[in-house]
mmCIF file of C-alpha atoms in Angstrom:
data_model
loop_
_atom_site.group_PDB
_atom_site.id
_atom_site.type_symbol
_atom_site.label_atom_id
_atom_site.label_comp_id
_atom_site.label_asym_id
_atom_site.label_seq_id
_atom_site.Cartn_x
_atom_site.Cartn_y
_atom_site.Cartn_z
ATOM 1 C CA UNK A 1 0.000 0.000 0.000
ATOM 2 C CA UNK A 2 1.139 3.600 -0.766
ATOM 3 C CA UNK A 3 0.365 6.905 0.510
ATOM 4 C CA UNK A 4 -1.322 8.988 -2.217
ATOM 5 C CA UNK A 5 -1.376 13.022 -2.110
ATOM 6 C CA UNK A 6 -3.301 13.236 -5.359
ATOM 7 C CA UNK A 7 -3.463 11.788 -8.893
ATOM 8 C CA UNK A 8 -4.258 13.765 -11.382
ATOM 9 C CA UNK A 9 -3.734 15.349 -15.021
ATOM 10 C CA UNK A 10 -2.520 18.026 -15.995
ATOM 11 C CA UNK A 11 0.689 19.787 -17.962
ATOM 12 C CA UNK A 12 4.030 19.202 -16.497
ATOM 13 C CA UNK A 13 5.146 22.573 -15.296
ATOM 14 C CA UNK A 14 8.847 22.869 -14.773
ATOM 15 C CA UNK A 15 11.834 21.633 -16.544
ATOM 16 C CA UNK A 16 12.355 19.683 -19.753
ATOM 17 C CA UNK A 17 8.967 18.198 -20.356
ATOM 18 C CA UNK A 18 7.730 21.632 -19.614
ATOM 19 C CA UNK A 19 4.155 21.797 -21.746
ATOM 20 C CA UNK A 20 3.737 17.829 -21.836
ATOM 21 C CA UNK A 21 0.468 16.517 -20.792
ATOM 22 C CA UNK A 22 1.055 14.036 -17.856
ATOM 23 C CA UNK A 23 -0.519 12.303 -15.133
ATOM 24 C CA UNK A 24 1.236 13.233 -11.362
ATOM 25 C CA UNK A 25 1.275 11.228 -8.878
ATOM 26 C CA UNK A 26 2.224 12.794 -5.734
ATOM 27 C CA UNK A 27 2.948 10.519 -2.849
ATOM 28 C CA UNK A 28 2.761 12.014 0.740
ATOM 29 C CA UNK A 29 5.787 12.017 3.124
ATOM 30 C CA UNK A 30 9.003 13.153 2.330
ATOM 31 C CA UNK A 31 12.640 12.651 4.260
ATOM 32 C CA UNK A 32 13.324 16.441 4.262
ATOM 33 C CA UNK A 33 11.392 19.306 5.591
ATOM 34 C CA UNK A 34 11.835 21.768 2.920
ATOM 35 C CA UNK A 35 10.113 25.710 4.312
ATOM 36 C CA UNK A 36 9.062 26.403 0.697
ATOM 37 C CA UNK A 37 7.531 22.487 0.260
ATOM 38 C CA UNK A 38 4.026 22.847 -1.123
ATOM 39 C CA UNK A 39 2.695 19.214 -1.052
ATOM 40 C CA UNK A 40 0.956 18.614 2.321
ATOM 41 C CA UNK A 41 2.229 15.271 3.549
ATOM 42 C CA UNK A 42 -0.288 14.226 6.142
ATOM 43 C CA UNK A 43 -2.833 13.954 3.727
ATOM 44 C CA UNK A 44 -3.499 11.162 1.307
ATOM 45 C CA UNK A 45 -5.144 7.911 0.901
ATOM 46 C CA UNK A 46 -3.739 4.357 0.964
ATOM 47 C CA UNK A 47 -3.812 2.810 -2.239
ATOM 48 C CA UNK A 48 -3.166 -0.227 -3.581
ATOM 49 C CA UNK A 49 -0.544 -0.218 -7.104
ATOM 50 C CA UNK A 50 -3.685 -1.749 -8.970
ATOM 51 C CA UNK A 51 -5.964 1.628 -7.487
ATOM 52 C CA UNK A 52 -2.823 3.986 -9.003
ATOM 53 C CA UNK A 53 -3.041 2.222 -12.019
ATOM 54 C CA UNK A 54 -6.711 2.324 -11.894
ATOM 55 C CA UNK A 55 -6.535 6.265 -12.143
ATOM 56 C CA UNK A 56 -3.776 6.707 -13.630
ATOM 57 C CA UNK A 57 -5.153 4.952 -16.546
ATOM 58 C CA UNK A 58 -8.652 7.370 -16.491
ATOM 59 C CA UNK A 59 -6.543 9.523 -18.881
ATOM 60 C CA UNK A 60 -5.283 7.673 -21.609
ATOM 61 C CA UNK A 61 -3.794 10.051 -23.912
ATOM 62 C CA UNK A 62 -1.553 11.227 -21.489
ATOM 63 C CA UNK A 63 2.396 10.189 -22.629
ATOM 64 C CA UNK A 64 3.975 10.545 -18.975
ATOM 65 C CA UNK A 65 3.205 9.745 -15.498
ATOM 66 C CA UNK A 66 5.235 11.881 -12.955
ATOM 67 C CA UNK A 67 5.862 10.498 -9.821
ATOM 68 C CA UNK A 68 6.206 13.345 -7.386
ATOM 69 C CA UNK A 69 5.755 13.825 -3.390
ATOM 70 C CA UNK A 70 6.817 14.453 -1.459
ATOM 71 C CA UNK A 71 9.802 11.763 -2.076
ATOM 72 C CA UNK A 72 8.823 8.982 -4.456
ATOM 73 C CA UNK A 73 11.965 7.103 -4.001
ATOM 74 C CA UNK A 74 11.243 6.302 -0.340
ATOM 75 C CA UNK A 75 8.125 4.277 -1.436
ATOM 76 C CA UNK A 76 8.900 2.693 -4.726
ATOM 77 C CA UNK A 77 11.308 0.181 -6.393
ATOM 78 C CA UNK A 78 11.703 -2.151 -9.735
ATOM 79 C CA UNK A 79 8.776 -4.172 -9.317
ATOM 80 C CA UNK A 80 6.256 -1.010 -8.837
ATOM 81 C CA UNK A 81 8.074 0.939 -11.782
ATOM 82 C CA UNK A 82 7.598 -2.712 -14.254
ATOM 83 C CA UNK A 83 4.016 -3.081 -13.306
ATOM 84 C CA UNK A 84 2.871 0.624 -13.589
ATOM 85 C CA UNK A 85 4.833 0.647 -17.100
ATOM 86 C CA UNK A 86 3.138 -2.753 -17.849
ATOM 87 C CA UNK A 87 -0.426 -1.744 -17.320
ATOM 88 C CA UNK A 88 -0.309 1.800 -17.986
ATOM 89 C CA UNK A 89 1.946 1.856 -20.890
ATOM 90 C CA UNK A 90 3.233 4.739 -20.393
ATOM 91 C CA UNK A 91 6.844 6.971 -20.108
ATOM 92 C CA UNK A 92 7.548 6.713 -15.953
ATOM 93 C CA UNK A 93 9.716 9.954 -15.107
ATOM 94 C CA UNK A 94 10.332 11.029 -11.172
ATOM 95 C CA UNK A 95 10.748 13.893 -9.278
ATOM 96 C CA UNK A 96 13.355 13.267 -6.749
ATOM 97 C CA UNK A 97 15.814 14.900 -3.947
ATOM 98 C CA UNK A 98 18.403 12.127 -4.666
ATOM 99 C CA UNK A 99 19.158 11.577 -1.175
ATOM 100 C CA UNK A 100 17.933 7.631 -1.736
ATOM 101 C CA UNK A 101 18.919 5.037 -4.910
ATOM 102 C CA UNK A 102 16.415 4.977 -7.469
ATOM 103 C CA UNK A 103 15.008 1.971 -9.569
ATOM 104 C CA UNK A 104 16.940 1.785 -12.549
ATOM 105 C CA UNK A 105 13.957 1.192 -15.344
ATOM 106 C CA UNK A 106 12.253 4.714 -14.565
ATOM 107 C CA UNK A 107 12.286 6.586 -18.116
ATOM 108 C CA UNK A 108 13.709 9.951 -17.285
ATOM 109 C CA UNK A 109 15.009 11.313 -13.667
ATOM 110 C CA UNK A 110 14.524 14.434 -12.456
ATOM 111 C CA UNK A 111 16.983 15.064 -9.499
ATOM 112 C CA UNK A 112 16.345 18.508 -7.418
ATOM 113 C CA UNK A 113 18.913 18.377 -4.645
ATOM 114 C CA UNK A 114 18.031 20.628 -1.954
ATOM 115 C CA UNK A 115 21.283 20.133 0.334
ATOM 116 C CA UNK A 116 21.817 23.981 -0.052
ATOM 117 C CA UNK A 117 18.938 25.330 2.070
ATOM 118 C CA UNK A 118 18.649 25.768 5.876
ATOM 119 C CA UNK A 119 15.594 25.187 7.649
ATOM 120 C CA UNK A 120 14.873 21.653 7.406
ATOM 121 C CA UNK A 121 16.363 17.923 8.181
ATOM 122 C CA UNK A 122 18.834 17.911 5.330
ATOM 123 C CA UNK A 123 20.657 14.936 4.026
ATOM 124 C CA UNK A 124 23.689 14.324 0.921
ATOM 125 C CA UNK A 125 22.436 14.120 -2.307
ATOM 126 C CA UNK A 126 23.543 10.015 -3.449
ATOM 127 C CA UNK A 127 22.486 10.369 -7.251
ATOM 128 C CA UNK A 128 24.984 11.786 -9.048
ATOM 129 C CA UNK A 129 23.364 10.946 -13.099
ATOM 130 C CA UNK A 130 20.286 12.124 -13.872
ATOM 131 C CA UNK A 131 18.537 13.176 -17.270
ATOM 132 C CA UNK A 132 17.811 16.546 -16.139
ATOM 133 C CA UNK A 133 18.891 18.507 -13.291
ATOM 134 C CA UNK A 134 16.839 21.049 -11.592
ATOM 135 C CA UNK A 135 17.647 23.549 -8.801
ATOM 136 C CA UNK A 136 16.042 25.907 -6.772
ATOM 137 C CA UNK A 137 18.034 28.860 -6.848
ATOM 138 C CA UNK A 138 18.428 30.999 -4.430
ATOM 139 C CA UNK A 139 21.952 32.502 -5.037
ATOM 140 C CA UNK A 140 23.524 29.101 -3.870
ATOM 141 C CA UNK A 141 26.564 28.238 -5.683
ATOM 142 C CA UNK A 142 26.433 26.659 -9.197
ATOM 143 C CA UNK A 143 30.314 24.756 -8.577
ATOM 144 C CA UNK A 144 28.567 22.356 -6.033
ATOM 145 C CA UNK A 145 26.529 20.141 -8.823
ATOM 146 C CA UNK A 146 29.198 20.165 -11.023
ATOM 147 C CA UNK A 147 29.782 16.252 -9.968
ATOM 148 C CA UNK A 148 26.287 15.795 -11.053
ATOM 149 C CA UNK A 149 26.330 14.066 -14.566
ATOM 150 C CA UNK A 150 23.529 15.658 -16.397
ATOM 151 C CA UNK A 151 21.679 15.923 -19.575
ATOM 152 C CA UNK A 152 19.485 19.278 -19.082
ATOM 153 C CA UNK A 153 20.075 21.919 -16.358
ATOM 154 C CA UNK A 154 17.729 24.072 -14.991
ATOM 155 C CA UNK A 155 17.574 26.796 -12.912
ATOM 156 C CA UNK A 156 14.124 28.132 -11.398
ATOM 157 C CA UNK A 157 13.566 30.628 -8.943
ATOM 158 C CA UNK A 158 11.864 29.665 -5.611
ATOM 159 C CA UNK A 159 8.127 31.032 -5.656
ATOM 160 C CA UNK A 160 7.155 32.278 -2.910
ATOM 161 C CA UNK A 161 3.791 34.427 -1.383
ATOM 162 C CA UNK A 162 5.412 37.515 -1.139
ATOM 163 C CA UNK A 163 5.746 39.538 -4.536
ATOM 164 C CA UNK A 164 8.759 41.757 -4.050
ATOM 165 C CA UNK A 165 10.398 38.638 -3.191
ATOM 166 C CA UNK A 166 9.375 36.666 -5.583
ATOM 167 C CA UNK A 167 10.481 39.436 -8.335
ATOM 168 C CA UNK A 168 14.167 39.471 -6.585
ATOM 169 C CA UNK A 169 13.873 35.692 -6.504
ATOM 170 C CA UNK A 170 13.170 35.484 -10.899
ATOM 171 C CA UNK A 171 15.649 38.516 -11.415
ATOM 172 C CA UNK A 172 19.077 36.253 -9.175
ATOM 173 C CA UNK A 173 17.420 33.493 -10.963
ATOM 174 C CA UNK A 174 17.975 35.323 -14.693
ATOM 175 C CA UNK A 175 21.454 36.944 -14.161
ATOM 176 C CA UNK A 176 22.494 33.366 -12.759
ATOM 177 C CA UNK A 177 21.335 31.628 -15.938
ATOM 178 C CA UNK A 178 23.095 34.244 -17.964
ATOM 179 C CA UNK A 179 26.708 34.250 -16.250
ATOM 180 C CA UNK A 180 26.269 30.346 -16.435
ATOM 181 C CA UNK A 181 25.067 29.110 -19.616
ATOM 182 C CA UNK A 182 25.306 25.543 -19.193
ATOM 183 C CA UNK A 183 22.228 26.059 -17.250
ATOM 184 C CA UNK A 184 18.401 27.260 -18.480
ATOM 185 C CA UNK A 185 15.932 28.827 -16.922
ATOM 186 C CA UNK A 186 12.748 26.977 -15.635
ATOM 187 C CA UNK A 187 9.393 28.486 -14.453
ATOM 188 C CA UNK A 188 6.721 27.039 -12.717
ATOM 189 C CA UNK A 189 4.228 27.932 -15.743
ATOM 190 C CA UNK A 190 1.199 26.042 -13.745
ATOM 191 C CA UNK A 191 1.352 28.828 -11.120
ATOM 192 C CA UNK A 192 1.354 31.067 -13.900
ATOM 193 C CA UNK A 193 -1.285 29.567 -15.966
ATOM 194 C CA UNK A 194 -3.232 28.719 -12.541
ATOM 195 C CA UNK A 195 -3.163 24.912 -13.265
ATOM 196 C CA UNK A 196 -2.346 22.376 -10.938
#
């Protein structure tokens, strides 16, 4: 049984498959404690694999299923990431801190390291190969994912409630991407479209 946030469709957001219609799946707990985290991890549902699949499979034109959290790699392995291909027949990508090993027939990872923030339980990042690396920047420096093996590198500022902030946030965010152009920039476009 796993802890389910939410399933649901929508366009991915953020990163490389930015635009993509895709089924999330956001599991609930998480190992870190993130202040800007905005998945609410004492809610969710116990569900069986067959019930994801079940729901995941109410939108069948969807290419990708993202499995999100919270931390997906806490609750899954091989045999979950075989069957949900198997029955769903679909492209599995993951959202992930990196701070646990991963299943190694997932499609496409998506490793966002948050070892750089304070506030929170933090642990080392483990992953060090991913298909696309995204990080939350908030003036952090770039040099400490350079061991990181990476396909795609993103940069996207950290939203946040307050405006002024959140301007200062996009603006660091830009002049980072343009003194380092090995990385691009990424933006939440769901908050700016108001999807989920």
């Amino acid at each position: 049984m796993y802890k389910i946030n939410e399933i649901f469709y929508s366009l991915q957001g953020e990163g490389f498959y930015t635009g993509t219609p895709a089924v999330f799946v956001r599991f609930s707990g998480c190992n870190l404690h993130c202040a800007f985290c905005d998945t609410q991890h004492q809610e969710g549902e116990m569900m069986s694999l067959q019930e994801i699949v079940d729901k995941v499979n109410k939108y069948p034109i969807a290419p990708l299923i993202v499995l999100t959290g919270g931390e997906p790699s806490l609750f899954i392995d091989e045999a979950f990431v075989a069957e949900l291909k198997q029955k769903t027949k679909k492209k599995i990508t993951i959202e992930t801190n990196g701070t646990r090993p991963l299943p190694t027939n997932l499609d496409w990872v998506t490793l966002s390291p948050k070892t750089a923030f304070e506030g929170g339980d933090l642990e080392p990042c483990v992953l060090k190969q991913c298909d696309e690396l995204k990080v939350v920047y908030l003036g952090q420096d770039l040099a400490q994912y350079d061991d990181i093996e990476a396909k795609h590198r993103f940069l996207q500022p950290c939203f946040c409630e307050d405006e002024m902030l959140c301007k200062a946030n996009m603006k660091a965010c830009v002049e980072a991407v343009m003194q380092n152009p090995g990385w691009r920039l990424s933006l939440q476009i769901h908050r700016i479209l108001n999807i989920r």
